[in-house]
Tab-separated table of C-alpha atoms in Angstrom:
chain	number	residue	atom	x	y	z
A	1	MET	CA	55.355	-51.679	-2.301
A	2	THR	CA	56.899	-48.254	-2.939
A	3	SER	CA	59.841	-47.738	-5.268
A	4	ARG	CA	61.659	-44.891	-6.953
A	5	SER	CA	62.214	-44.439	-10.674
A	6	ASP	CA	63.806	-41.353	-12.230
A	7	SER	CA	63.052	-39.218	-9.135
A	8	LEU	CA	59.442	-40.456	-8.925
A	9	SER	CA	58.002	-42.238	-5.898
A	10	ILE	CA	55.751	-45.025	-7.217
A	11	THR	CA	53.447	-47.201	-5.090
A	12	PHE	CA	52.425	-50.603	-6.475
A	13	GLN	CA	49.619	-52.712	-5.009
A	14	GLU	CA	49.136	-56.188	-6.429
A	15	ALA	CA	45.640	-57.404	-7.288
A	16	ARG	CA	43.961	-59.648	-4.749
A	17	GLY	CA	40.952	-60.352	-6.934
A	18	LEU	CA	41.013	-61.773	-10.445
A	19	LEU	CA	39.244	-60.259	-13.425
A	20	PHE	CA	37.540	-62.572	-15.860
A	21	GLU	CA	40.466	-62.374	-18.278
A	22	GLY	CA	43.335	-62.050	-15.818
A	23	THR	CA	44.793	-58.948	-14.198
A	24	THR	CA	44.821	-55.450	-15.628
A	25	GLN	CA	47.289	-52.697	-14.698
A	26	LEU	CA	45.631	-49.491	-13.520
A	27	ILE	CA	47.508	-46.203	-13.142
A	28	LEU	CA	46.124	-43.501	-10.816
A	29	VAL	CA	47.303	-39.970	-11.652
A	30	HIS	CA	46.669	-37.173	-9.156
A	31	GLY	CA	45.958	-33.535	-9.855
A	32	ALA	CA	47.597	-30.271	-8.837
A	33	MET	CA	48.756	-29.912	-5.218
A	34	ASP	CA	47.787	-33.514	-4.494
A	35	ARG	CA	49.661	-36.766	-3.858
A	36	ALA	CA	49.370	-40.502	-4.496
A	37	LYS	CA	48.168	-41.336	-0.994
A	38	SER	CA	44.948	-39.392	-1.615
A	39	PHE	CA	43.798	-42.429	-3.625
A	40	SER	CA	44.008	-44.688	-0.552
A	41	ARG	CA	40.201	-44.700	-0.129
A	42	MET	CA	39.918	-46.248	-3.585
A	43	THR	CA	42.796	-48.697	-3.813
A	44	ARG	CA	41.505	-51.465	-1.540
A	45	SER	CA	38.373	-51.864	-3.662
A	46	LEU	CA	40.425	-51.706	-6.844
A	47	VAL	CA	42.905	-54.420	-5.882
A	48	ASP	CA	40.079	-56.591	-4.516
A	49	PHE	CA	38.340	-56.233	-7.873
A	50	GLY	CA	41.439	-57.428	-9.710
A	51	PHE	CA	43.553	-54.449	-10.716
A	52	ASP	CA	47.308	-54.250	-10.264
A	53	THR	CA	47.323	-50.642	-9.135
A	54	LYS	CA	50.085	-48.060	-9.485
A	55	SER	CA	49.889	-44.576	-8.031
A	56	TYR	CA	52.727	-42.103	-7.896
A	57	ASP	CA	53.610	-38.681	-6.565
A	58	ARG	CA	53.915	-36.546	-9.650
A	59	ARG	CA	57.239	-34.806	-10.097
A	60	GLY	CA	57.597	-31.974	-7.574
A	61	TYR	CA	55.029	-33.292	-5.080
A	62	GLU	CA	55.309	-35.132	-1.739
A	63	GLU	CA	57.921	-37.933	-2.010
A	64	SER	CA	58.803	-36.819	-5.554
A	65	ALA	CA	59.480	-33.274	-4.300
A	66	LEU	CA	62.122	-31.062	-5.846
A	67	VAL	CA	65.462	-31.339	-4.058
A	68	ASP	CA	65.455	-27.598	-3.400
A	69	PRO	CA	62.317	-25.615	-4.292
A	70	TYR	CA	64.265	-22.373	-3.862
A	71	SER	CA	67.038	-23.288	-6.286
A	72	GLN	CA	67.169	-21.998	-9.838
A	73	GLN	CA	66.287	-25.397	-11.299
A	74	ASN	CA	63.386	-25.311	-13.706
A	75	PRO	CA	60.273	-26.837	-12.128
A	76	PRO	CA	58.527	-29.542	-14.176
A	77	THR	CA	56.167	-28.545	-16.958
A	78	ILE	CA	53.240	-30.423	-18.462
A	79	GLU	CA	55.661	-31.971	-20.964
A	80	ASP	CA	57.671	-33.453	-18.080
A	81	HIS	CA	54.516	-34.843	-16.474
A	82	ILE	CA	53.419	-36.432	-19.761
A	83	LEU	CA	56.767	-38.216	-20.123
A	84	ASP	CA	56.687	-39.258	-16.455
A	85	LEU	CA	53.314	-40.936	-16.969
A	86	ALA	CA	54.683	-42.755	-20.018
A	87	SER	CA	57.562	-44.073	-17.888
A	88	VAL	CA	55.186	-45.265	-15.125
A	89	ILE	CA	53.041	-47.113	-17.677
A	90	GLY	CA	56.070	-48.770	-19.226
A	91	GLU	CA	55.279	-51.485	-21.753
A	92	GLN	CA	52.240	-53.023	-20.046
A	93	LYS	CA	48.866	-52.073	-21.499
A	94	SER	CA	47.098	-50.052	-18.827
A	95	LEU	CA	43.908	-48.321	-17.821
A	96	ILE	CA	44.353	-44.771	-16.529
A	97	PHE	CA	42.320	-42.880	-13.937
A	98	GLY	CA	43.291	-39.213	-13.978
A	99	HIS	CA	41.845	-36.853	-11.401
A	100	SER	CA	41.717	-33.191	-12.441
A	101	LEU	CA	45.077	-32.253	-13.998
A	102	GLY	CA	46.051	-35.934	-13.880
A	103	GLY	CA	43.311	-36.599	-16.422
A	104	THR	CA	44.536	-33.820	-18.689
A	105	ILE	CA	48.004	-35.373	-18.631
A	106	ALA	CA	46.547	-38.788	-19.512
A	107	LEU	CA	44.580	-37.352	-22.435
A	108	LEU	CA	47.643	-35.517	-23.771
A	109	LEU	CA	49.707	-38.712	-23.607
A	110	SER	CA	46.996	-40.797	-25.262
A	111	ALA	CA	46.740	-38.327	-28.157
A	112	ARG	CA	50.424	-39.000	-28.910
A	113	ASN	CA	49.846	-42.754	-29.192
A	114	ILE	CA	53.261	-43.612	-27.730
A	115	SER	CA	52.154	-45.649	-24.687
A	116	PRO	CA	50.059	-48.826	-24.466
A	117	ILE	CA	46.908	-47.249	-23.002
A	118	ALA	CA	43.789	-49.439	-22.932
A	119	GLY	CA	41.370	-46.763	-21.735
A	120	ILE	CA	41.055	-43.545	-19.729
A	121	VAL	CA	38.772	-42.159	-17.038
A	122	THR	CA	39.082	-38.461	-16.291
A	123	PHE	CA	37.295	-36.462	-13.628
A	124	GLU	CA	36.859	-32.692	-14.002
A	125	SER	CA	40.078	-32.312	-15.948
A	126	PRO	CA	41.009	-28.711	-16.832
A	127	LEU	CA	41.445	-27.417	-20.395
A	128	PRO	CA	42.979	-23.972	-19.703
A	129	TRP	CA	43.879	-23.290	-23.342
A	130	MET	CA	40.193	-23.350	-24.352
A	131	GLU	CA	38.370	-20.022	-24.655
A	132	PHE	CA	35.494	-21.120	-22.407
A	133	TRP	CA	38.030	-21.944	-19.665
A	134	ARG	CA	39.849	-18.639	-20.026
A	135	ARG	CA	36.548	-16.774	-19.708
A	136	SER	CA	36.079	-18.335	-16.278
A	137	GLY	CA	39.301	-16.702	-15.040
A	138	ALA	CA	40.346	-19.911	-13.245
A	139	TYR	CA	44.049	-20.075	-12.488
A	140	GLY	CA	45.297	-18.249	-15.557
A	141	ILE	CA	49.082	-17.951	-15.470
A	142	ASP	CA	51.245	-16.044	-17.951
A	143	PRO	CA	53.934	-18.490	-19.159
A	144	ASP	CA	56.298	-15.605	-20.019
A	145	LYS	CA	56.212	-14.138	-16.516
A	146	PRO	CA	59.472	-14.738	-14.572
A	147	LEU	CA	59.131	-17.227	-11.734
A	148	ASP	CA	58.700	-15.326	-8.474
A	149	LEU	CA	58.951	-17.655	-5.485
A	150	ASP	CA	56.948	-15.405	-3.155
A	151	PHE	CA	54.159	-15.312	-5.731
A	152	CYS	CA	54.369	-19.102	-6.121
A	153	GLU	CA	53.923	-19.672	-2.393
A	154	GLU	CA	50.992	-17.257	-2.235
A	155	PHE	CA	49.406	-18.854	-5.301
A	156	ALA	CA	49.730	-22.310	-3.735
A	157	GLU	CA	48.023	-21.117	-0.564
A	158	ILE	CA	45.173	-19.500	-2.519
A	159	PHE	CA	44.752	-22.719	-4.523
A	160	MET	CA	44.637	-24.871	-1.381
A	161	LYS	CA	42.118	-22.573	0.311
A	162	ARG	CA	39.864	-22.882	-2.737
A	163	MET	CA	40.164	-26.656	-2.624
A	164	LEU	CA	39.852	-27.153	1.138
A	165	GLY	CA	38.216	-24.004	2.435
A	166	GLU	CA	40.080	-21.563	4.664
A	167	GLU	CA	39.010	-23.253	7.903
A	168	ARG	CA	40.367	-26.679	6.889
A	169	TRP	CA	43.533	-25.069	5.516
A	170	MET	CA	44.207	-23.344	8.843
A	171	ARG	CA	43.651	-26.610	10.743
A	172	LEU	CA	46.571	-28.207	8.895
A	173	PRO	CA	49.808	-28.337	10.920
A	174	PRO	CA	52.159	-25.410	10.154
A	175	SER	CA	54.730	-27.853	8.744
A	176	THR	CA	52.141	-29.220	6.281
A	177	ARG	CA	51.078	-25.722	5.210
A	178	LYS	CA	54.737	-24.839	4.643
A	179	LYS	CA	55.269	-27.957	2.517
A	180	ARG	CA	52.247	-27.114	0.391
A	181	ARG	CA	53.436	-23.536	-0.114
A	182	LEU	CA	56.841	-24.863	-1.228
A	183	GLU	CA	55.059	-26.814	-3.971
A	184	GLY	CA	53.866	-23.511	-5.431
A	185	SER	CA	56.659	-23.339	-7.993
A	186	VAL	CA	55.523	-26.712	-9.404
A	187	LEU	CA	51.886	-25.591	-9.436
A	188	VAL	CA	52.683	-22.335	-11.224
A	189	ALA	CA	54.954	-24.043	-13.773
A	190	GLU	CA	52.410	-26.685	-14.740
A	191	MET	CA	49.577	-24.146	-14.906
A	192	ALA	CA	51.641	-21.734	-17.003
A	193	SER	CA	52.811	-24.425	-19.417
A	194	MET	CA	49.233	-25.604	-19.876
A	195	SER	CA	47.518	-22.201	-20.179
A	196	HIS	CA	49.051	-21.637	-23.616
A	197	LEU	CA	49.653	-25.251	-24.593
A	198	THR	CA	51.328	-25.603	-28.001
A	199	PRO	CA	50.100	-27.628	-29.720
A	200	PRO	CA	46.852	-27.876	-27.749
A	201	LEU	CA	45.135	-31.191	-27.214
A	202	ASP	CA	43.430	-32.603	-30.316
A	203	PRO	CA	40.774	-34.919	-28.807
A	204	SER	CA	40.164	-36.610	-32.169
A	205	LEU	CA	43.595	-38.262	-31.843
A	206	ILE	CA	42.458	-40.212	-28.769
A	207	LYS	CA	41.434	-43.658	-30.013
A	208	VAL	CA	40.890	-45.578	-26.757
A	209	PRO	CA	37.694	-46.050	-24.711
A	210	THR	CA	37.259	-42.924	-22.612
A	211	ILE	CA	34.903	-41.935	-19.794
A	212	ILE	CA	34.660	-38.252	-18.861
A	213	GLY	CA	33.406	-37.783	-15.302
A	214	CYS	CA	31.998	-34.619	-13.775
A	215	GLY	CA	30.065	-33.680	-10.655
A	216	ILE	CA	26.432	-32.675	-11.102
A	217	ASN	CA	27.131	-29.395	-9.303
A	218	ALA	CA	30.513	-28.732	-10.934
A	219	PRO	CA	31.398	-25.199	-12.111
A	220	SER	CA	30.318	-24.380	-15.661
A	221	ARG	CA	33.887	-24.581	-16.997
A	222	HIS	CA	34.093	-28.250	-15.979
A	223	LYS	CA	30.713	-29.003	-17.518
A	224	GLU	CA	31.763	-27.316	-20.757
A	225	ALA	CA	35.043	-29.243	-20.746
A	226	THR	CA	33.160	-32.517	-20.177
A	227	ALA	CA	30.796	-31.824	-23.065
A	228	TYR	CA	33.659	-30.773	-25.359
A	229	LEU	CA	35.723	-33.898	-24.670
A	230	ALA	CA	32.754	-36.255	-24.907
A	231	SER	CA	31.788	-34.722	-28.257
A	232	ASN	CA	35.277	-34.820	-29.751
A	233	ILE	CA	36.668	-38.170	-28.574
A	234	ALA	CA	35.169	-40.928	-30.676
A	235	GLY	CA	32.835	-43.086	-28.624
A	236	ALA	CA	33.556	-41.286	-25.348
A	237	LYS	CA	30.973	-41.416	-22.554
A	238	ALA	CA	30.153	-38.494	-20.243
A	239	VAL	CA	29.065	-39.434	-16.708
A	240	GLU	CA	27.707	-37.043	-14.075
A	241	ILE	CA	28.123	-37.966	-10.412
A	242	ALA	CA	25.962	-36.788	-7.526
A	243	ASP	CA	27.083	-36.364	-3.918
A	244	THR	CA	30.619	-35.244	-4.657
A	245	ASP	CA	32.738	-32.173	-5.047
A	246	HIS	CA	35.862	-31.809	-7.171
A	247	GLY	CA	37.758	-34.247	-4.932
A	248	VAL	CA	35.681	-37.282	-5.894
A	249	HIS	CA	38.454	-39.700	-4.857
A	250	LEU	CA	38.111	-38.357	-1.302
A	251	THR	CA	34.433	-37.436	-0.969
A	252	ASN	CA	32.870	-40.259	-3.004
A	253	PRO	CA	35.550	-42.900	-3.645
A	254	THR	CA	32.918	-45.552	-4.384
A	255	ALA	CA	31.670	-43.498	-7.335
A	256	ALA	CA	35.251	-43.043	-8.574
A	257	VAL	CA	35.850	-46.811	-8.361
A	258	ASP	CA	32.592	-47.413	-10.241
A	259	LEU	CA	33.823	-45.162	-13.055
A	260	ILE	CA	36.947	-47.316	-13.356
A	261	LYS	CA	34.945	-50.547	-13.299
A	262	GLY	CA	32.723	-49.026	-15.981
A	263	LEU	CA	35.785	-48.252	-18.094
A	264	TRP	CA	37.036	-51.821	-17.723
A	265	GLN	CA	33.662	-53.101	-18.924
A	266	PHE	CA	33.701	-50.482	-21.704
A	267	THR	CA	36.972	-51.956	-23.015
A	268	LYS	CA	35.354	-55.419	-23.100
A	269	ASP	CA	32.207	-54.382	-25.009
């Protein structure tokens, strides 16, 4: 079932299985330049296991796209995405799986302690305000630079080519490539607002069971981020996954589901 709430497109799939102590709500949060349907390879297993599963197109993406990307409206920042996640969670205690930037958003929300979060799994979530991340030169955006729409479209294309490879990017239909380029203003805004995050994330404020996932062959910045979070969130577990790239929910969905099942068990221990 898909619904809309405050300009967000939210997909809900009811549990078919039953956990030992009833049903648990699970929220899936996608990363930059992604969409809720990319979790489709995971959701069948999750609902069969016993999770009521919610996924949503983050503000500015796919069915939650801006009304007019070329207007002068301000594209959403990390603050907007944090509040959107809080609204999707609502009042029901929930587990969160955040892929990439989706995990960063979940961690930032959890540190505020304003939503009923039972536990978090992140996978290769960026920490662009950290010095080790800045040294890598990955997607640094000056938050004071005026928004240039041509630059935003070019930046979105560069980002997608890094994620997919140029050959796969060029195989996408022209209409799809155009849609992705139009999401560039959202990408730039969320990257800029996160590059100089004030205040930055204080991991010690996160008090829920947390699993930090990372690929064995991930870039050094992701490995450093994994180690930093696991060391500074009380009781957090770091898990390395083989046979995947950054898009674990697409290339190794079984491993991603296992992380979530591990989190559920973690909350019971």
